[in-house]
PDB file of C-alpha atoms in Angstrom:
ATOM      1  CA  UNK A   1     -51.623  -5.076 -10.092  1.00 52.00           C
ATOM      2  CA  UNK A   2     -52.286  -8.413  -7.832  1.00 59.00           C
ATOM      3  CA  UNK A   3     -49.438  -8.294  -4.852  1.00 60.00           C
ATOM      4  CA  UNK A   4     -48.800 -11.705  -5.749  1.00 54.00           C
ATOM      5  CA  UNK A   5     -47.258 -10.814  -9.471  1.00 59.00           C
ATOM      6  CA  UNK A   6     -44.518  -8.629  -7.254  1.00 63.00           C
ATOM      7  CA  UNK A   7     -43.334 -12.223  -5.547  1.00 64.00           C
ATOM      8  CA  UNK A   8     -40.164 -13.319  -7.628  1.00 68.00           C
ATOM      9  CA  UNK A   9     -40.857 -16.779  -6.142  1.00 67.00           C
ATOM     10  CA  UNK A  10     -44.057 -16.583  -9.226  1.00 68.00           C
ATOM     11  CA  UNK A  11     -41.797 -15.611 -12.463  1.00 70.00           C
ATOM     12  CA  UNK A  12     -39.367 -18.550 -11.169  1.00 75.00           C
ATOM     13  CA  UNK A  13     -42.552 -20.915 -10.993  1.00 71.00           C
ATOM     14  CA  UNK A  14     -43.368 -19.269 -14.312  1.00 75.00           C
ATOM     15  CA  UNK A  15     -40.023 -19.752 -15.957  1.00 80.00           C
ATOM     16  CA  UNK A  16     -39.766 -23.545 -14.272  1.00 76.00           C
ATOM     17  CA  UNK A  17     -43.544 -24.448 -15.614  1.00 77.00           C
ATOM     18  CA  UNK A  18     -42.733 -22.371 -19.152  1.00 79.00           C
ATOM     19  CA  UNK A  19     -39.847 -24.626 -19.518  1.00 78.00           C
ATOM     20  CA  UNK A  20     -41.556 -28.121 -18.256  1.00 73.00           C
ATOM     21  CA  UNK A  21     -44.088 -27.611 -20.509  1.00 75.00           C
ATOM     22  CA  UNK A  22     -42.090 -27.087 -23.653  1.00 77.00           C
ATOM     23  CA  UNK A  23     -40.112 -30.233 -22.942  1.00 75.00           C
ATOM     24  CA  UNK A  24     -43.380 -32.288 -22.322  1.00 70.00           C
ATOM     25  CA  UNK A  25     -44.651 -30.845 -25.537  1.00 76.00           C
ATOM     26  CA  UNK A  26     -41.406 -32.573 -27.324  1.00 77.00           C
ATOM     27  CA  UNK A  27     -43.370 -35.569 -28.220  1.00 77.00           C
ATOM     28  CA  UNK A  28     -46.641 -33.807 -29.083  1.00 79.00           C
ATOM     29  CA  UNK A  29     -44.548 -32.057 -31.973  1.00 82.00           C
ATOM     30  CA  UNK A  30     -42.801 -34.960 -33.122  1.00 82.00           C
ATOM     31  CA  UNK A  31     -46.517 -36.603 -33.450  1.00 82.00           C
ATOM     32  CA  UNK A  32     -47.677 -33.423 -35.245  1.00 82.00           C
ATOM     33  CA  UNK A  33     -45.115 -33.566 -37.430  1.00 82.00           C
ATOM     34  CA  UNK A  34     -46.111 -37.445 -38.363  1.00 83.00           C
ATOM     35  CA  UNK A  35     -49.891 -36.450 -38.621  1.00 82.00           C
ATOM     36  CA  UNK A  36     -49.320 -33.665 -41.053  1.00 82.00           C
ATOM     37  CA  UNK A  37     -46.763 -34.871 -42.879  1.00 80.00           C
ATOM     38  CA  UNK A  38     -49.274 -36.527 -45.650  1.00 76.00           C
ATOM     39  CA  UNK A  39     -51.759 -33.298 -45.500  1.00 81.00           C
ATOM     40  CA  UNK A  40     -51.758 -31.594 -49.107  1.00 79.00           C
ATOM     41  CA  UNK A  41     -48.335 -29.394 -48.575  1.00 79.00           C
ATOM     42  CA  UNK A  42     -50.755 -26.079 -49.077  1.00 81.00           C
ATOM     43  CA  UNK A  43     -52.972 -26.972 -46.262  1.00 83.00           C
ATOM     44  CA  UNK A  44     -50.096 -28.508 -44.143  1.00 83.00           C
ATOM     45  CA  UNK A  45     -48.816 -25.212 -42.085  1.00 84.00           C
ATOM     46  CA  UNK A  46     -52.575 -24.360 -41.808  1.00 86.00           C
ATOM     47  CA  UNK A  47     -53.403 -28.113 -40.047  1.00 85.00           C
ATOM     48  CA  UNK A  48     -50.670 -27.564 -37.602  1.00 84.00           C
ATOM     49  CA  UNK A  49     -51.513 -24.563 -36.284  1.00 85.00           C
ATOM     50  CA  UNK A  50     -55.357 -24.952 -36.347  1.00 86.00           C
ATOM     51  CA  UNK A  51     -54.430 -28.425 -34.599  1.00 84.00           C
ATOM     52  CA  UNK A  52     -52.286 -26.577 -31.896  1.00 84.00           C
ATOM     53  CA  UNK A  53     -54.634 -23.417 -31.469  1.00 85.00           C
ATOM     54  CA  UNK A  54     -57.512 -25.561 -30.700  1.00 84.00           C
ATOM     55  CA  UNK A  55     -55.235 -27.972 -28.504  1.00 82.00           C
ATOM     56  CA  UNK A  56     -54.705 -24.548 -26.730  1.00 83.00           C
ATOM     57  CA  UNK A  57     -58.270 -24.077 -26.049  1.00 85.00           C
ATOM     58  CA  UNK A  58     -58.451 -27.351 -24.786  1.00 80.00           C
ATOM     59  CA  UNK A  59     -55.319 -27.114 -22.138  1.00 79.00           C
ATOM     60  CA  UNK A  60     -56.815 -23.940 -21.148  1.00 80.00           C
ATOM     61  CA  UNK A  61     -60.222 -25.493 -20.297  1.00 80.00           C
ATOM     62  CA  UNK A  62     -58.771 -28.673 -18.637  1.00 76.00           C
ATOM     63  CA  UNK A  63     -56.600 -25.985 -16.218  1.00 75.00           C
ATOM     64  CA  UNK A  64     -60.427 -24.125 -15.831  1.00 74.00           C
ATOM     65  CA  UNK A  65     -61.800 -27.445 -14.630  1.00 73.00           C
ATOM     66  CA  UNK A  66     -59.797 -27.796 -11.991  1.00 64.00           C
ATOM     67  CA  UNK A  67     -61.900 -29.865  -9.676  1.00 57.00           C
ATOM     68  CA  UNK A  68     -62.922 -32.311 -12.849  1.00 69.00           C
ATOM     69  CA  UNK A  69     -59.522 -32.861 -13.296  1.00 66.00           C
ATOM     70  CA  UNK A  70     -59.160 -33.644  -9.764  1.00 63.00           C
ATOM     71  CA  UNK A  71     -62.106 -36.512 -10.548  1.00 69.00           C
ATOM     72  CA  UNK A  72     -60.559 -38.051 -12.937  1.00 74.00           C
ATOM     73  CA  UNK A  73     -58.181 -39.546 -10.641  1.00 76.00           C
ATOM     74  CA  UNK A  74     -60.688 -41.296  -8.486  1.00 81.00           C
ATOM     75  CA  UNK A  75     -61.335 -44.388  -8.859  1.00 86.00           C
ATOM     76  CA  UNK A  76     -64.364 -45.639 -11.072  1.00 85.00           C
ATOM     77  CA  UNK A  77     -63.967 -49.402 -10.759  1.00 86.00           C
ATOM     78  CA  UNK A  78     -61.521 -52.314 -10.197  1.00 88.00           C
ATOM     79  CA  UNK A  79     -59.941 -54.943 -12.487  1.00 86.00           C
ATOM     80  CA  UNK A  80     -58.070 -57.815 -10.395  1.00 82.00           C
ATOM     81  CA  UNK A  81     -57.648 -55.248  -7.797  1.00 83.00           C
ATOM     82  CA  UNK A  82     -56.298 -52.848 -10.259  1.00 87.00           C
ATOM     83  CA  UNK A  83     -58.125 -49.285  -9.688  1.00 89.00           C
ATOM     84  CA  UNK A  84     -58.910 -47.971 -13.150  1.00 89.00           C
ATOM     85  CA  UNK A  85     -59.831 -44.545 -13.086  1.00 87.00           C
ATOM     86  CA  UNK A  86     -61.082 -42.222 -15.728  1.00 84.00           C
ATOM     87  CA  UNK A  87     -57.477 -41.008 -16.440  1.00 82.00           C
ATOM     88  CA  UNK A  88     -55.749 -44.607 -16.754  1.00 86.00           C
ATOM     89  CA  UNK A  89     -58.546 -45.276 -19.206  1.00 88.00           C
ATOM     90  CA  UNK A  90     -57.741 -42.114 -21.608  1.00 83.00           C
ATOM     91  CA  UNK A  91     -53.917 -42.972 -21.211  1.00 84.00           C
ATOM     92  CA  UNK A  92     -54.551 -46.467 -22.385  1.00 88.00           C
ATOM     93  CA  UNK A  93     -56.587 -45.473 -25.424  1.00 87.00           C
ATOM     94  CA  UNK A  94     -54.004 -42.948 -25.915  1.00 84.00           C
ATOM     95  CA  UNK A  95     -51.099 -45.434 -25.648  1.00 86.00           C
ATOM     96  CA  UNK A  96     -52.539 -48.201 -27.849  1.00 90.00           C
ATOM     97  CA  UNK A  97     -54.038 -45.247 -30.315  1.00 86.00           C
ATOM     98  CA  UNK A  98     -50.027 -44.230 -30.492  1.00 85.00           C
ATOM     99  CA  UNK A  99     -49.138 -48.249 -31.134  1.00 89.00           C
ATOM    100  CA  UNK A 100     -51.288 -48.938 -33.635  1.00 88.00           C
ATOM    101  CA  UNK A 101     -50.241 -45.543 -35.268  1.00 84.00           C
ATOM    102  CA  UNK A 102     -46.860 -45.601 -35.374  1.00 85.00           C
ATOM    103  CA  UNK A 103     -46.604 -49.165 -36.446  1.00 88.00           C
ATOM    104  CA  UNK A 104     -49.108 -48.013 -39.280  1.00 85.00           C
ATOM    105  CA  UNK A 105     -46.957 -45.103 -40.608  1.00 82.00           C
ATOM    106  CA  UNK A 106     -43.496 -47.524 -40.053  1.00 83.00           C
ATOM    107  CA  UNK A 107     -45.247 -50.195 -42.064  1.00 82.00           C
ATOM    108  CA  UNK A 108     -46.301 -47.162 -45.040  1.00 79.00           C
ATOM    109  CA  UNK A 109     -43.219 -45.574 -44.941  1.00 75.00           C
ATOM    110  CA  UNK A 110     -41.201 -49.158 -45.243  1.00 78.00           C
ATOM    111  CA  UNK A 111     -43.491 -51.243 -47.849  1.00 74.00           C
ATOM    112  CA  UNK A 112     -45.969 -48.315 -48.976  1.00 64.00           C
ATOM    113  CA  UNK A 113     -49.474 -49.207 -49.090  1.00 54.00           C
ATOM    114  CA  UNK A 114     -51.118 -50.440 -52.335  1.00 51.00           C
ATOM    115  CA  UNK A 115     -52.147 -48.349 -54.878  1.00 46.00           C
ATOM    116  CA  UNK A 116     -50.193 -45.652 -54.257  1.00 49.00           C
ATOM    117  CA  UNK A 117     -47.858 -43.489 -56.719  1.00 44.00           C
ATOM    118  CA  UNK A 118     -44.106 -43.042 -56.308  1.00 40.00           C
ATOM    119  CA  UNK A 119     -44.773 -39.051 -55.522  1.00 40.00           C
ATOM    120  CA  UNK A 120     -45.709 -39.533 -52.406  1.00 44.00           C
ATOM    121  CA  UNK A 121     -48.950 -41.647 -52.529  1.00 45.00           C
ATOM    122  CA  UNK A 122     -52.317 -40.391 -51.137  1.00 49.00           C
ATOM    123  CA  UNK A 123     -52.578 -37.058 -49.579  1.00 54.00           C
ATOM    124  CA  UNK A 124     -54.641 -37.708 -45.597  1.00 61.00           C
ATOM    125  CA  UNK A 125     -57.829 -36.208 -45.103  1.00 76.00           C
ATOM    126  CA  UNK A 126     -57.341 -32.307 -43.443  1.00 80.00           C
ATOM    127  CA  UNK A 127     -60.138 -33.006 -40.861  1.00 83.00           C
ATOM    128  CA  UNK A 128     -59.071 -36.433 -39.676  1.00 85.00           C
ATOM    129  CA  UNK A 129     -55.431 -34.951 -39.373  1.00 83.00           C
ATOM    130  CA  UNK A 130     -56.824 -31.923 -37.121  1.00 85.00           C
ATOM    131  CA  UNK A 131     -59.215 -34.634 -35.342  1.00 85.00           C
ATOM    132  CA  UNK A 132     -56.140 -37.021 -34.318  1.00 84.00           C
ATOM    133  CA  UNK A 133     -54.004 -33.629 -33.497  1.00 82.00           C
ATOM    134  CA  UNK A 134     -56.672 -32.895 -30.742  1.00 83.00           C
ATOM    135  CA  UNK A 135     -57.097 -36.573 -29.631  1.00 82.00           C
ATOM    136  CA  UNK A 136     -53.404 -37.138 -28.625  1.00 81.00           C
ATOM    137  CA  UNK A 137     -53.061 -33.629 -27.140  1.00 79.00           C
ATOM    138  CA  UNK A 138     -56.062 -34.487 -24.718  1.00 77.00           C
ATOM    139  CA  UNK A 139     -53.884 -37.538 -23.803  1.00 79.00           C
ATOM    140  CA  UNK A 140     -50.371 -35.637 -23.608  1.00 75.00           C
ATOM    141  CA  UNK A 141     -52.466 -32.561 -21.853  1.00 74.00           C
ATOM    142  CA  UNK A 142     -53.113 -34.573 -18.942  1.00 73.00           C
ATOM    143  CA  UNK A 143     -49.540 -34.743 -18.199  1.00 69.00           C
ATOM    144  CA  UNK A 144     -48.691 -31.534 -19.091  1.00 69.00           C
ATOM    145  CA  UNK A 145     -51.746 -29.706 -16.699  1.00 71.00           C
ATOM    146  CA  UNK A 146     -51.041 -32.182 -13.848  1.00 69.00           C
ATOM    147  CA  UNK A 147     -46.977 -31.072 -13.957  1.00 65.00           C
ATOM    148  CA  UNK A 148     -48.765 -27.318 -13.841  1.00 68.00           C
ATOM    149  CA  UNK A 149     -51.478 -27.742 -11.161  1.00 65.00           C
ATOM    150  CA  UNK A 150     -48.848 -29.422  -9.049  1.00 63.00           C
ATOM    151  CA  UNK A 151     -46.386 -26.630  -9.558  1.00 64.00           C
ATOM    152  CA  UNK A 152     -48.627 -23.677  -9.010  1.00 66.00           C
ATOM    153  CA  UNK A 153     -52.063 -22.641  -7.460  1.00 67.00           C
ATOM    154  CA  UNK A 154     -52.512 -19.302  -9.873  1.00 74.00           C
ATOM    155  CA  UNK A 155     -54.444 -19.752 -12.648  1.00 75.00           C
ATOM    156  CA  UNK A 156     -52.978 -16.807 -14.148  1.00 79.00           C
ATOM    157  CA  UNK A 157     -49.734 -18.556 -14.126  1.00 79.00           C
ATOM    158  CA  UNK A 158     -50.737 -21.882 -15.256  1.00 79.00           C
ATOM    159  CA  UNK A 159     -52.078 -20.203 -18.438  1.00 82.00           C
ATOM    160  CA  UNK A 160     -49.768 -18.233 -19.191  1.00 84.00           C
ATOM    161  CA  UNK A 161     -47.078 -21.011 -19.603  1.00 82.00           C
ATOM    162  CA  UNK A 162     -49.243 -23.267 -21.379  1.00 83.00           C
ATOM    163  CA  UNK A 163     -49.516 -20.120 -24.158  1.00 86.00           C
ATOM    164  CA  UNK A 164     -46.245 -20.002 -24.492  1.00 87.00           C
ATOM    165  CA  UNK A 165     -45.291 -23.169 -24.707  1.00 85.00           C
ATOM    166  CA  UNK A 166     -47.802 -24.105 -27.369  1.00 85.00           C
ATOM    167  CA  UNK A 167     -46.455 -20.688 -29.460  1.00 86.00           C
ATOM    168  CA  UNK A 168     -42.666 -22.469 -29.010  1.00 85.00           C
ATOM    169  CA  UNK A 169     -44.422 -25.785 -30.612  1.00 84.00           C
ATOM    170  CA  UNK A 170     -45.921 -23.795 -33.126  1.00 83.00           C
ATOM    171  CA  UNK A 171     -42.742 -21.952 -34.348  1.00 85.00           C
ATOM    172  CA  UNK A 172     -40.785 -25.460 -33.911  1.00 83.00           C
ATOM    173  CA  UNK A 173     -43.451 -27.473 -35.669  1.00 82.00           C
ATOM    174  CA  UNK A 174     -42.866 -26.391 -39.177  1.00 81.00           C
ATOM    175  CA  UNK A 175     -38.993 -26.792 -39.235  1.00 85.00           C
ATOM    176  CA  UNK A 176     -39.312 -29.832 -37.368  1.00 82.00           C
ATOM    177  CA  UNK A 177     -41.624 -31.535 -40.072  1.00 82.00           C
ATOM    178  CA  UNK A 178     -39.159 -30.264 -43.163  1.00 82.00           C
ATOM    179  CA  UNK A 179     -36.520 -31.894 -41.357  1.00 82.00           C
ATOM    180  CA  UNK A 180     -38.357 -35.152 -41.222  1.00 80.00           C
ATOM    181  CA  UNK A 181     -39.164 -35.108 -44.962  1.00 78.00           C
ATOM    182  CA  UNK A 182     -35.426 -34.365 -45.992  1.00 80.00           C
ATOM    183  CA  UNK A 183     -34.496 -37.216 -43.919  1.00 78.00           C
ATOM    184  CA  UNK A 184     -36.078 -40.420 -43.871  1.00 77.00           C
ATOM    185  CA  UNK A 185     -34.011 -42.343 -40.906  1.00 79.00           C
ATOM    186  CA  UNK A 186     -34.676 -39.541 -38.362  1.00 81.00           C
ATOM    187  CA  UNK A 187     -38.624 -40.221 -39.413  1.00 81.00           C
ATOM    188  CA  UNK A 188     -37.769 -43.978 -38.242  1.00 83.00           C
ATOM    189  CA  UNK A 189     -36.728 -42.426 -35.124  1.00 83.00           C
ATOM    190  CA  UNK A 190     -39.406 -40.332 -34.743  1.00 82.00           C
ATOM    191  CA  UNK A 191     -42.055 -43.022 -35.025  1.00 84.00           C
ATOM    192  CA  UNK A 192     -39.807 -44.868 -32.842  1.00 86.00           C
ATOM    193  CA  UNK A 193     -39.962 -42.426 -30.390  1.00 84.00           C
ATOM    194  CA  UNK A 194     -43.485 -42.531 -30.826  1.00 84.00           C
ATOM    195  CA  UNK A 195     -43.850 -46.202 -29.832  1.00 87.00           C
ATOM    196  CA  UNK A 196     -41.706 -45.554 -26.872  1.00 86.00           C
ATOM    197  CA  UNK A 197     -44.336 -43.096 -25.720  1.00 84.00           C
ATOM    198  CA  UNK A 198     -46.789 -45.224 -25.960  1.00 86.00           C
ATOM    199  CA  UNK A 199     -45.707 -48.303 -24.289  1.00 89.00           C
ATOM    200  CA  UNK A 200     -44.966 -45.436 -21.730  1.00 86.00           C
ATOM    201  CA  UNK A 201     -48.571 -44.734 -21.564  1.00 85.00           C
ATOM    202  CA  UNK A 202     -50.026 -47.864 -21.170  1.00 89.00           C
ATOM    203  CA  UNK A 203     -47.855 -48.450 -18.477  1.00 89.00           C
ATOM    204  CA  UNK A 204     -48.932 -45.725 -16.880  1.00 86.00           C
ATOM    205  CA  UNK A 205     -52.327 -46.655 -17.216  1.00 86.00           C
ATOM    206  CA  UNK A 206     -51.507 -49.822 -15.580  1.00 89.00           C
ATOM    207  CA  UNK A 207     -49.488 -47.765 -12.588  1.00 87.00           C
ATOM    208  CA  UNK A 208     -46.027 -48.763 -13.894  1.00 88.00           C
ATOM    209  CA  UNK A 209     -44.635 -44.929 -14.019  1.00 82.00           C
ATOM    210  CA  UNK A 210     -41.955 -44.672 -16.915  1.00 81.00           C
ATOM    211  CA  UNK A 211     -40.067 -41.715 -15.815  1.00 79.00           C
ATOM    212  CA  UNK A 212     -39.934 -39.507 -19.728  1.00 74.00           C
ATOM    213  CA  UNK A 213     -36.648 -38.901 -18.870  1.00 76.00           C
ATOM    214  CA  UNK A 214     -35.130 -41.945 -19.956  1.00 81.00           C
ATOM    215  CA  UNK A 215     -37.538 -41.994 -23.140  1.00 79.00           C
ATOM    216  CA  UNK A 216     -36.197 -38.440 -24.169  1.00 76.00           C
ATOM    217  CA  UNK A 217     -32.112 -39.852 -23.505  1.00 83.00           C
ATOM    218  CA  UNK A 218     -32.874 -42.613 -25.410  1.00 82.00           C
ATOM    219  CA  UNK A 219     -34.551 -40.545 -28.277  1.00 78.00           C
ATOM    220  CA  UNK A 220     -31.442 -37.909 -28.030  1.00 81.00           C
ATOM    221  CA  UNK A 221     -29.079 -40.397 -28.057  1.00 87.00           C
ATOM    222  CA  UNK A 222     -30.277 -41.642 -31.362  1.00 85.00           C
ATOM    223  CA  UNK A 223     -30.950 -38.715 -32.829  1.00 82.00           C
ATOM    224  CA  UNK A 224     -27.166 -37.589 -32.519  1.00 88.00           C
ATOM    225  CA  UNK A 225     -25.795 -40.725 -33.644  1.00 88.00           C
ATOM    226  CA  UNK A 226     -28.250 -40.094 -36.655  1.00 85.00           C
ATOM    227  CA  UNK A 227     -26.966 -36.303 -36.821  1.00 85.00           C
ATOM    228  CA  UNK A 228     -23.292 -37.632 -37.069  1.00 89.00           C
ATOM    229  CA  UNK A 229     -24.276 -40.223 -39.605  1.00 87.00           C
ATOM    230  CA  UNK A 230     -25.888 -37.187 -41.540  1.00 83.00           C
ATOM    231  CA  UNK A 231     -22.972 -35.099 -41.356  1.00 86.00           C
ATOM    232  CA  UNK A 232     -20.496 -37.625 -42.184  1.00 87.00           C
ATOM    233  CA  UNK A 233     -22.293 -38.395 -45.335  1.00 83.00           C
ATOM    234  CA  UNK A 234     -22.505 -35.155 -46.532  1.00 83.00           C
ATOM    235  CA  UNK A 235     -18.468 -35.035 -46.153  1.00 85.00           C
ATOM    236  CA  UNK A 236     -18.419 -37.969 -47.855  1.00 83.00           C
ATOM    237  CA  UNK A 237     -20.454 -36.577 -50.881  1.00 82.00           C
ATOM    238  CA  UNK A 238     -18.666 -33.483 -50.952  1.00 80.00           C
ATOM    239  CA  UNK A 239     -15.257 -35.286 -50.727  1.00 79.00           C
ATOM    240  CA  UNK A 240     -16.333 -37.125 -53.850  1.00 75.00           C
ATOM    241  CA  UNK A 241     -17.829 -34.144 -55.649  1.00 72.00           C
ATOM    242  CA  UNK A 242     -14.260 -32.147 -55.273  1.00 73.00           C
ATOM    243  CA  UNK A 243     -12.322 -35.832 -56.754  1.00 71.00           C
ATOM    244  CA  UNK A 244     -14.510 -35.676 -59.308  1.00 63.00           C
TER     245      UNK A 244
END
């Protein structure tokens, strides 16, 4: 056994990367859940966990590449003295991809698009759902391997949290999504949270660093007022049933 896995100072930078990791991965499920929502229900469980176990693969080889990652940093050009690297550009396609899918699924789930049926309208291709599943994890992966590179130097380490973390989203994905389809207001919130992330990613790709902790406050803050608002209706209902 390597002398280093005897340090306790490693299982608390396993534990502290294990847990930074899951929270980063809070918006990642929440855009999982969105994606696969409209994937035929049979195929559904099968598209998020194909879409995650792939995403793995790619975490796993970002964290391999090391030195690429390192490149991606460095500056490729300039835009009004604005460095762009190769990083900003990938957040800014992931931001604006975020944008223009959120508003999308706000504007389907508001007015519906034409032509579809009141059962739920037109089930989303399987592949493109996996496709945009690995897309946005490249873009939240960047985050997530740069919080793990700057935490540890074992690779070992840096794997092993990213496993677990993505087995967490896995088990939290499916319950996550059924909550979303029972309740339509906390799927306004999650698209909402969605556009929040990606206004947070442009900026970033323009160097204006929203810190996620004020995007996950605002998105918790919400969500309980909508948790209240659920539970008070239900006592409402049930008060009425019992009148009745």
């Amino acid at each position: 056994m390597p002398e280093w896995l005897a340090d306790p100072d490693i299982w608390a930078s396993l534990l502290t990367l294990t847990f930074l990791e899951i929270v980063l991965g809070i918006d990642n499920i929440i855009f999982l859940s969105i994606i696969t929502e409209r994937v035929a229900e049979h195929r559904r469980l099968l598209a998020q966990r194909l879409g995650l176990g792939l995403a793995l693969f790619g975490r796993i080889a970002l964290l391999a590449g090391l030195v690429w990652l390192t490149k991606l940093t460095a500056p490729i050009f300039e835009i009004f003295d604005l460095p762009v690297s190769w990083r900003d550009i990938i957040l800014m396609g992931g931001g604006l991809f975020l944008l223009a899918k959120a508003t999308s699924e706000i504007h389907h789930t508001v007015e519906g698009p034409a032509g579809e049926n009141a059962a739920g309208g037109k089930s989303a291709s399987f592949a493109m759902a996996i496709a945009q599943i690995l897309a946005i994890d490249l873009v939240f992966s960047l985050d997530s391997v740069i919080t793990a590179v700057g935490m540890t130097d074992k690779l070992p380490i840096m794997v092993a949290a990213v496993v677990i973390a993505i087995a967490v989203m896995m088990f939290a994905a499916t319950p996550i999504s059924g909550f979303i389809r029972r309740h339509p207001t906390t799927k306004m919130l999650a698209l909402s949270f969605l556009l929040l992330i990606g206004v947070a990613l442009v900026a970033d790709a323009l160097h204006f660093h929203v810190p996620r902790g004020y995007l996950y406050f605002a998105i918790a803050f919400s969500l309980m007022v909508e948790l209240l608002n659920l539970a008070a209706t239900r006592r409402r209902r049930k008060t009425g049933e019992n009148a009745g």
